[in-house]
Short mmCIF file of C-alpha atoms in Angstrom, two decimals:
data_model
loop_
_atom_site.label_atom_id
_atom_site.label_comp_id
_atom_site.label_asym_id
_atom_site.label_seq_id
_atom_site.Cartn_x
_atom_site.Cartn_y
_atom_site.Cartn_z
CA UNK E 1 57.72 121.23 141.90
CA UNK E 2 55.66 123.76 143.72
CA UNK E 3 56.69 127.33 143.03
CA UNK E 4 56.95 129.87 145.85
CA UNK E 5 58.83 133.03 146.76
CA UNK E 6 61.93 131.05 147.73
CA UNK E 7 62.50 129.15 144.55
CA UNK E 8 60.96 131.49 142.00
CA UNK E 9 64.26 133.23 141.24
CA UNK E 10 66.02 129.96 140.56
CA UNK E 11 63.18 128.85 138.30
CA UNK E 12 63.41 132.18 136.46
CA UNK E 13 67.15 131.71 135.97
CA UNK E 14 66.61 128.20 134.67
CA UNK E 15 63.95 129.56 132.35
CA UNK E 16 66.33 132.25 131.05
CA UNK E 17 69.00 129.61 130.45
CA UNK E 18 66.47 127.40 128.66
CA UNK E 19 66.86 124.50 131.07
CA UNK E 20 63.18 124.06 132.01
CA UNK E 21 60.95 121.44 130.53
CA UNK E 22 57.70 122.38 128.84
CA UNK E 23 55.67 121.46 131.92
CA UNK E 24 57.92 123.52 134.16
CA UNK E 25 57.69 126.47 131.83
CA UNK E 26 53.90 126.35 131.87
CA UNK E 27 53.93 126.16 135.64
CA UNK E 28 56.26 129.17 135.84
CA UNK E 29 54.10 131.23 133.48
CA UNK E 30 51.04 130.36 135.47
CA UNK E 31 52.76 131.42 138.67
CA UNK E 32 53.92 134.73 137.15
CA UNK E 33 50.38 135.45 135.98
CA UNK E 34 49.26 135.11 139.56
CA UNK E 35 52.25 137.10 140.87
CA UNK E 36 52.97 140.00 138.46
CA UNK E 37 55.50 141.52 140.87
CA UNK E 38 57.91 138.72 139.93
CA UNK E 39 57.53 139.48 136.24
CA UNK E 40 60.04 142.33 136.56
CA UNK E 41 62.62 139.89 137.84
CA UNK E 42 62.16 137.79 134.74
CA UNK E 43 62.54 140.83 132.46
CA UNK E 44 65.71 141.94 134.21
CA UNK E 45 67.35 138.54 133.88
CA UNK E 46 66.39 138.35 130.24
CA UNK E 47 68.04 141.72 129.65
CA UNK E 48 71.12 140.54 131.50
CA UNK E 49 71.77 137.91 128.85
CA UNK E 50 74.61 138.67 126.47
CA UNK E 51 73.23 139.95 123.18
CA UNK E 52 74.26 138.34 119.90
CA UNK E 53 77.42 139.87 118.59
CA UNK E 54 79.34 138.97 115.46
CA UNK E 55 83.10 139.01 115.61
CA UNK E 56 85.18 138.20 112.52
CA UNK E 57 88.38 136.28 112.93
CA UNK E 58 91.05 138.10 110.88
CA UNK E 59 93.28 135.09 110.20
CA UNK E 60 90.76 132.84 108.52
CA UNK E 61 92.81 132.26 105.35
CA UNK E 62 95.80 131.14 107.33
CA UNK E 63 93.78 128.38 108.90
CA UNK E 64 92.43 126.94 105.66
CA UNK E 65 94.30 123.99 104.19
CA UNK E 66 94.82 123.18 100.56
CA UNK E 67 93.03 120.06 99.51
CA UNK E 68 95.61 117.76 97.98
CA UNK E 69 94.98 114.49 96.33
CA UNK E 70 97.90 112.27 97.15
CA UNK E 71 98.38 109.00 95.41
CA UNK E 72 100.02 106.47 97.65
CA UNK E 73 102.16 104.29 95.48
CA UNK E 74 103.23 102.29 98.46
CA UNK E 75 99.66 101.19 98.92
CA UNK E 76 99.43 99.86 95.37
CA UNK E 77 102.85 98.28 95.67
CA UNK E 78 101.75 96.45 98.77
CA UNK E 79 98.75 95.13 96.94
CA UNK E 80 100.61 94.05 93.81
CA UNK E 81 103.65 92.68 95.60
CA UNK E 82 101.69 89.66 96.81
CA UNK E 83 100.66 88.79 93.27
CA UNK E 84 104.16 89.32 91.93
CA UNK E 85 105.66 87.14 94.63
CA UNK E 86 103.10 84.42 93.93
CA UNK E 87 103.81 84.58 90.18
CA UNK E 88 107.57 84.38 90.70
CA UNK E 89 107.19 81.46 93.08
CA UNK E 90 104.91 79.63 90.68
CA UNK E 91 107.31 80.18 87.79
CA UNK E 92 110.17 78.90 89.91
CA UNK E 93 108.29 75.75 90.89
CA UNK E 94 107.29 75.04 87.30
CA UNK E 95 110.84 75.55 86.08
CA UNK E 96 112.25 73.19 88.68
CA UNK E 97 109.61 70.59 87.91
CA UNK E 98 110.30 70.83 84.20
CA UNK E 99 114.03 70.49 84.68
CA UNK E 100 113.52 67.56 86.99
CA UNK E 101 111.49 65.62 84.46
CA UNK E 102 113.75 66.55 81.60
CA UNK E 103 116.71 65.05 83.41
CA UNK E 104 114.71 62.13 84.66
CA UNK E 105 113.48 60.99 81.26
CA UNK E 106 114.17 57.29 81.30
CA UNK E 107 115.15 55.08 78.39
CA UNK E 108 112.76 52.30 77.34
CA UNK E 109 113.00 49.41 79.70
CA UNK E 110 112.66 45.81 78.61
CA UNK E 111 109.46 44.18 79.61
CA UNK E 112 111.34 41.43 81.28
CA UNK E 113 112.90 43.89 83.64
CA UNK E 114 109.65 45.58 84.53
CA UNK E 115 108.33 45.20 88.00
CA UNK E 116 105.22 46.44 89.61
CA UNK E 117 105.67 48.02 92.99
CA UNK E 118 102.81 48.11 95.35
CA UNK E 119 102.86 51.40 97.13
CA UNK E 120 102.21 51.75 100.76
CA UNK E 121 99.51 54.29 100.13
CA UNK E 122 101.77 57.20 101.02
CA UNK E 123 102.05 59.74 98.25
CA UNK E 124 105.68 60.76 98.43
CA UNK E 125 107.05 63.87 96.75
CA UNK E 126 109.02 61.68 94.35
CA UNK E 127 105.81 60.01 93.24
CA UNK E 128 104.08 63.31 92.87
CA UNK E 129 106.99 64.60 90.88
CA UNK E 130 106.85 61.64 88.54
CA UNK E 131 103.18 62.18 87.86
CA UNK E 132 103.89 65.65 86.49
CA UNK E 133 104.60 65.42 82.81
CA UNK E 134 105.10 68.46 80.57
CA UNK E 135 102.97 68.69 77.48
CA UNK E 136 106.02 68.55 75.25
CA UNK E 137 106.99 65.21 76.80
CA UNK E 138 103.74 63.52 75.97
CA UNK E 139 103.84 60.66 73.57
CA UNK E 140 101.71 60.55 70.44
CA UNK E 141 98.19 59.31 70.76
CA UNK E 142 97.30 55.68 70.38
CA UNK E 143 95.96 56.25 66.89
CA UNK E 144 99.10 57.98 65.70
CA UNK E 145 101.29 55.28 67.13
CA UNK E 146 99.39 52.55 65.38
CA UNK E 147 99.36 54.43 62.09
CA UNK E 148 103.06 55.07 62.38
CA UNK E 149 103.85 51.43 63.02
CA UNK E 150 101.58 50.16 60.32
CA UNK E 151 102.91 52.57 57.75
CA UNK E 152 106.42 51.66 58.72
CA UNK E 153 105.72 48.07 57.73
CA UNK E 154 103.82 48.76 54.57
CA UNK E 155 105.40 47.07 51.60
CA UNK E 156 106.17 48.98 48.46
CA UNK E 157 106.00 46.04 46.03
CA UNK E 158 103.12 43.86 44.71
CA UNK E 159 100.61 42.36 47.05
CA UNK E 160 98.55 39.25 47.00
CA UNK E 161 95.06 40.55 46.22
CA UNK E 162 93.31 37.26 46.78
CA UNK E 163 94.18 37.25 50.46
CA UNK E 164 93.00 40.78 51.12
CA UNK E 165 89.46 40.15 52.49
CA UNK E 166 90.65 37.29 54.58
CA UNK E 167 93.49 39.27 56.05
CA UNK E 168 91.20 42.14 56.89
CA UNK E 169 88.94 39.85 58.81
CA UNK E 170 91.89 38.43 60.64
CA UNK E 171 93.06 41.87 61.55
CA UNK E 172 89.68 42.86 62.89
CA UNK E 173 89.17 39.71 64.86
CA UNK E 174 92.72 39.26 66.02
CA UNK E 175 93.75 42.75 66.93
CA UNK E 176 90.83 44.45 68.53
CA UNK E 177 89.00 42.07 70.81
CA UNK E 178 92.09 40.54 72.26
CA UNK E 179 93.56 43.67 73.71
CA UNK E 180 90.78 45.91 74.77
CA UNK E 181 88.16 44.06 76.77
CA UNK E 182 90.53 42.55 79.28
CA UNK E 183 91.00 45.56 81.46
CA UNK E 184 90.74 45.11 85.15
CA UNK E 185 90.22 47.97 87.46
CA UNK E 186 91.68 47.76 90.89
CA UNK E 187 90.99 50.60 93.28
CA UNK E 188 91.82 52.49 95.31
CA UNK E 189 95.46 51.61 95.82
CA UNK E 190 97.99 53.76 94.14
CA UNK E 191 100.54 51.73 92.31
CA UNK E 192 103.85 53.15 91.41
CA UNK E 193 104.29 51.89 87.89
CA UNK E 194 106.75 54.44 86.73
CA UNK E 195 108.66 51.84 84.77
CA UNK E 196 105.64 50.11 83.28
CA UNK E 197 104.89 51.06 79.66
CA UNK E 198 101.73 52.95 78.98
CA UNK E 199 100.95 51.50 75.57
CA UNK E 200 101.59 47.85 75.24
CA UNK E 201 101.23 48.08 71.46
CA UNK E 202 104.40 49.98 71.00
CA UNK E 203 106.32 47.93 73.47
CA UNK E 204 104.98 44.80 71.91
CA UNK E 205 106.14 45.89 68.50
CA UNK E 206 109.56 47.19 69.22
CA UNK E 207 110.14 46.06 72.78
CA UNK E 208 112.85 47.45 74.89
CA UNK E 209 115.54 46.76 72.36
CA UNK E 210 113.31 47.37 69.37
CA UNK E 211 113.05 43.76 68.13
CA UNK E 212 112.83 41.50 71.07
CA UNK E 213 109.11 41.22 71.24
CA UNK E 214 108.53 41.22 67.56
CA UNK E 215 109.26 37.56 67.34
CA UNK E 216 107.67 36.65 70.57
CA UNK E 217 104.95 34.06 70.45
CA UNK E 218 103.07 36.07 73.02
CA UNK E 219 102.53 38.83 70.49
CA UNK E 220 100.72 36.89 67.86
CA UNK E 221 98.08 39.50 67.59
CA UNK E 222 100.41 42.25 66.67
CA UNK E 223 102.46 40.02 64.46
CA UNK E 224 99.34 39.19 62.56
CA UNK E 225 98.51 42.83 62.29
CA UNK E 226 101.93 43.64 60.96
CA UNK E 227 101.87 40.70 58.57
CA UNK E 228 98.51 41.79 57.27
CA UNK E 229 99.79 45.28 56.75
CA UNK E 230 102.76 44.03 54.79
CA UNK E 231 100.55 42.09 52.46
CA UNK E 232 97.95 44.80 52.05
CA UNK E 233 97.97 46.57 48.68
CA UNK E 234 95.76 49.50 49.53
CA UNK E 235 95.27 51.63 52.56
CA UNK E 236 91.54 51.17 52.53
CA UNK E 237 91.70 48.09 54.65
CA UNK E 238 93.95 49.82 57.08
CA UNK E 239 91.59 52.74 57.29
CA UNK E 240 88.81 50.36 58.22
CA UNK E 241 90.95 49.02 60.95
CA UNK E 242 91.83 52.49 62.07
CA UNK E 243 88.18 53.40 62.26
CA UNK E 244 87.55 50.49 64.51
CA UNK E 245 90.62 51.35 66.49
CA UNK E 246 89.27 54.80 66.93
CA UNK E 247 85.96 53.42 68.14
CA UNK E 248 87.72 51.31 70.64
CA UNK E 249 89.93 54.21 71.54
CA UNK E 250 86.87 56.27 72.35
CA UNK E 251 85.66 53.44 74.52
CA UNK E 252 88.97 53.48 76.33
CA UNK E 253 88.99 57.23 76.66
CA UNK E 254 85.49 57.26 78.09
CA UNK E 255 86.71 55.08 80.86
CA UNK E 256 90.12 56.74 80.99
CA UNK E 257 89.20 59.07 83.78
CA UNK E 258 87.99 56.17 85.83
CA UNK E 259 91.29 54.45 85.31
CA UNK E 260 93.23 57.22 86.96
CA UNK E 261 94.80 56.22 90.22
CA UNK E 262 94.12 52.64 89.30
CA UNK E 263 96.17 49.67 88.44
CA UNK E 264 95.38 48.21 85.09
CA UNK E 265 96.13 44.72 83.99
CA UNK E 266 96.31 43.95 80.30
CA UNK E 267 96.50 40.43 79.06
CA UNK E 268 98.23 39.84 75.79
CA UNK E 269 98.03 36.16 75.18
CA UNK E 270 99.59 34.51 78.15
CA UNK E 271 101.47 37.59 79.23
CA UNK E 272 99.99 39.90 81.75
CA UNK E 273 101.11 43.52 81.86
CA UNK E 274 100.29 45.75 84.73
CA UNK E 275 100.49 49.48 84.27
CA UNK E 276 99.03 52.69 85.46
CA UNK E 277 97.30 55.02 83.02
CA UNK E 278 98.77 58.10 84.57
CA UNK E 279 102.29 57.00 83.99
CA UNK E 280 102.86 57.61 80.32
CA UNK E 281 106.25 56.04 79.95
CA UNK O 1 87.70 114.30 109.14
CA UNK O 2 88.88 115.12 105.64
CA UNK O 3 90.63 118.29 104.51
CA UNK O 4 87.44 119.67 103.03
CA UNK O 5 85.54 118.95 106.24
CA UNK O 6 88.27 120.66 108.19
CA UNK O 7 88.05 123.73 105.97
CA UNK O 8 84.29 123.79 106.40
CA UNK O 9 84.80 123.60 110.14
CA UNK O 10 87.20 126.55 110.00
CA UNK O 11 84.68 128.63 108.07
CA UNK O 12 81.86 127.81 110.49
CA UNK O 13 83.63 127.91 113.83
CA UNK O 14 86.56 130.32 113.56
CA UNK O 15 84.54 133.46 114.24
CA UNK O 16 82.68 132.01 117.20
CA UNK O 17 85.86 130.59 118.66
CA UNK O 18 87.62 133.90 118.24
CA UNK O 19 84.71 135.75 119.90
CA UNK O 20 84.87 133.36 122.83
CA UNK O 21 88.62 133.79 123.23
CA UNK O 22 88.53 137.52 122.72
CA UNK O 23 85.80 138.17 125.28
CA UNK O 24 87.37 135.73 127.64
CA UNK O 25 90.92 137.10 127.47
CA UNK O 26 90.19 140.66 126.37
CA UNK O 27 93.32 140.51 124.25
CA UNK O 28 93.25 140.20 120.47
CA UNK O 29 96.71 138.67 120.03
CA UNK O 30 96.19 136.10 122.69
CA UNK O 31 92.75 135.35 121.31
CA UNK O 32 94.23 134.79 117.83
CA UNK O 33 96.86 132.51 119.29
CA UNK O 34 94.23 130.50 121.07
CA UNK O 35 92.19 130.08 117.89
CA UNK O 36 95.20 129.12 115.81
CA UNK O 37 96.38 126.62 118.37
CA UNK O 38 92.94 125.08 118.62
CA UNK O 39 92.68 124.61 114.86
CA UNK O 40 96.26 123.38 114.67
CA UNK O 41 95.49 120.66 117.18
CA UNK O 42 92.29 119.82 115.34
CA UNK O 43 94.24 119.49 112.09
CA UNK O 44 96.76 117.18 113.69
CA UNK O 45 94.01 115.07 115.22
CA UNK O 46 91.63 115.29 112.28
CA UNK O 47 91.66 111.54 111.67
CA UNK O 48 90.48 110.89 115.21
CA UNK O 49 87.86 113.64 115.43
CA UNK O 50 84.55 113.28 113.64
CA UNK O 51 83.04 116.33 112.06
CA UNK O 52 80.05 116.43 114.42
CA UNK O 53 82.31 116.66 117.47
CA UNK O 54 84.70 119.22 115.99
CA UNK O 55 83.00 122.23 117.56
CA UNK O 56 83.04 120.77 121.05
CA UNK O 57 86.63 119.69 120.52
CA UNK O 58 87.64 123.20 119.49
CA UNK O 59 85.90 124.89 122.41
CA UNK O 60 87.37 122.43 124.86
CA UNK O 61 90.86 123.27 123.64
CA UNK O 62 90.07 126.99 123.61
CA UNK O 63 88.64 126.87 127.13
CA UNK O 64 91.78 125.20 128.48
CA UNK O 65 94.09 127.51 126.55
CA UNK O 66 92.20 130.57 127.81
CA UNK O 67 92.53 129.33 131.36
CA UNK O 68 96.27 128.89 130.89
CA UNK O 69 96.71 132.28 129.29
CA UNK O 70 94.64 133.97 131.96
CA UNK O 71 96.62 132.40 134.74
CA UNK O 72 99.82 133.47 133.03
CA UNK O 73 98.56 137.05 132.56
CA UNK O 74 97.37 137.27 136.14
CA UNK O 75 100.85 136.48 137.31
CA UNK O 76 102.58 139.24 135.40
CA UNK O 77 99.90 141.90 134.91
CA UNK O 78 98.29 143.86 137.71
CA UNK O 79 94.52 143.33 137.98
CA UNK O 80 93.96 147.08 137.91
CA UNK O 81 95.46 147.32 134.45
CA UNK O 82 93.00 144.76 133.16
CA UNK O 83 90.09 146.53 134.81
CA UNK O 84 91.12 149.91 133.40
CA UNK O 85 91.34 148.50 129.92
CA UNK O 86 87.80 147.28 130.11
CA UNK O 87 86.51 150.52 131.56
CA UNK O 88 88.16 152.54 128.83
CA UNK O 89 86.49 150.39 126.18
CA UNK O 90 83.09 150.63 127.74
CA UNK O 91 83.30 154.36 128.26
CA UNK O 92 83.09 154.99 124.56
CA UNK O 93 79.80 153.15 124.12
CA UNK O 94 77.41 153.69 127.01
CA UNK O 95 74.61 151.51 125.62
CA UNK O 96 73.24 148.32 127.05
CA UNK O 97 75.58 146.18 125.00
CA UNK O 98 78.64 148.04 126.24
CA UNK O 99 77.41 147.94 129.81
CA UNK O 100 76.83 144.24 129.52
CA UNK O 101 80.34 143.79 128.21
CA UNK O 102 81.58 145.82 131.11
CA UNK O 103 79.53 143.75 133.50
CA UNK O 104 80.86 140.63 131.87
CA UNK O 105 84.39 141.77 132.40
CA UNK O 106 83.66 142.16 136.11
CA UNK O 107 82.94 138.47 136.40
CA UNK O 108 85.60 135.99 137.34
CA UNK O 109 87.38 134.48 134.39
CA UNK O 110 85.76 131.12 134.76
CA UNK O 111 82.26 132.54 135.24
CA UNK O 112 82.79 134.77 132.26
CA UNK O 113 83.65 131.83 130.04
CA UNK O 114 80.60 129.93 131.27
CA UNK O 115 78.36 132.87 130.37
CA UNK O 116 79.97 133.11 126.95
CA UNK O 117 79.47 129.43 126.30
CA UNK O 118 75.88 129.66 127.42
CA UNK O 119 74.77 132.88 125.75
CA UNK O 120 76.84 132.93 122.57
CA UNK O 121 77.22 129.26 121.76
CA UNK O 122 73.96 128.06 123.29
CA UNK O 123 75.42 125.07 125.09
CA UNK O 124 73.33 123.38 127.76
CA UNK O 125 74.52 122.81 131.31
CA UNK O 126 75.39 119.25 130.41
CA UNK O 127 77.44 120.24 127.37
CA UNK O 128 79.26 122.96 129.29
CA UNK O 129 79.99 120.40 131.97
CA UNK O 130 81.59 118.13 129.37
CA UNK O 131 83.58 120.98 127.85
CA UNK O 132 84.95 122.41 131.06
CA UNK O 133 85.22 119.34 133.20
CA UNK O 134 83.01 120.89 135.86
CA UNK O 135 80.00 119.10 137.28
CA UNK O 136 76.54 120.13 136.11
CA UNK O 137 75.76 121.44 139.57
CA UNK O 138 78.87 123.59 139.50
CA UNK O 139 77.95 124.92 136.08
CA UNK O 140 74.45 125.73 137.25
CA UNK O 141 75.64 127.44 140.43
CA UNK O 142 78.34 129.47 138.67
CA UNK O 143 75.98 130.54 135.93
CA UNK O 144 73.23 131.61 138.32
CA UNK O 145 75.77 133.52 140.36
CA UNK O 146 76.99 135.23 137.18
CA UNK O 147 73.45 136.16 136.16
CA UNK O 148 72.81 137.75 139.50
CA UNK O 149 76.02 139.75 139.25
CA UNK O 150 75.21 140.91 135.75
CA UNK O 151 71.72 141.93 136.81
CA UNK O 152 73.06 143.73 139.83
CA UNK O 153 75.55 145.62 137.67
CA UNK O 154 72.84 146.69 135.26
CA UNK O 155 70.62 147.79 138.13
CA UNK O 156 73.46 149.83 139.55
CA UNK O 157 73.88 151.56 136.18
CA UNK O 158 70.13 152.19 135.95
CA UNK O 159 69.98 150.37 132.62
CA UNK O 160 67.24 148.00 133.52
CA UNK O 161 63.55 148.53 133.18
#
């Protein structure tokens, strides 16, 4: 902007108010150097500015606020209430599930009455409920069951020592290979086998009524095992069997996870038993 | 804005706000009321106002309150009474500062507040425009007009070089 007599006063006022850029200020100073008569105007406007003046407000203390640290319990309650509600709900669900299974504990069912139901693939709530089994409801392990049954048939009188090695061999050959290798895995259908026994050994020994299967010709293997136990004088032979049972048990357990959600077919002699590993009845 | 930030704002801005209100209204009680009301509103709105904007917020409130108070006073008090009060004050201190205060009191209320905001608080035209709601051109025109009046008053009193 070119400075002249008409706009010099406005430029001086802008300069006094500090609204000029650096370039404009330099231009103004250059103009005033060439026109010293306008320098008085600049001085007068600079004197007409209000001088700095300090005024103290008398009510300062009344304006200050106390700094208070407030703890908002409602905030913490809101946070914890979600967790409490979730815990109560979970406890309620577990209690109902436990009561359901306690009341629904079925009596042993004869093998002859057992049926295998092919599911339609739909996982109903009743099926889900049946799959939930409390820890206290679990049956003893396979090893414990076998030991219990064998000990229950151990004789207390004299034994025929001459037949001991032979009987041990029979037990090894008759009991183990017959049961374990014949496991078929059928996936991925879910089979509702709630009424199918988990451990055929126990059912084979005592059956539904406790004695029915004991005399069955289809349970020769177990009958031989029991007979051998009755004639055994020492537990050493049984321990050998148990060791092998444990080995086989480990083999089963290694594949146990793979058997979940599967239908398993066990062949005991001519009888074929279908069960599901998850159902521990 | 926290409580501590609010207290810091009170300590920094209360005096300047009171000076603005006092010179604008020329009444200590009204000036105190304006300052207290401005800080009361700031306290109530402290969660919405950031600390950097607190000063502008306070002066905006004070400017509006001063306008209201001045309009109210003008209705019920004769202008001569106001003028005499200012003259009596200035008569006791015939230095440049007193004459400038006297000259300032001769300005219109709005122009006086613009000069106060410019000279005491150092606001730019743009900032004054935001505070007062006037356009920048209006601010510039009113301020230049005020400067000329102040200069003319000083010349008439033979206080200028």
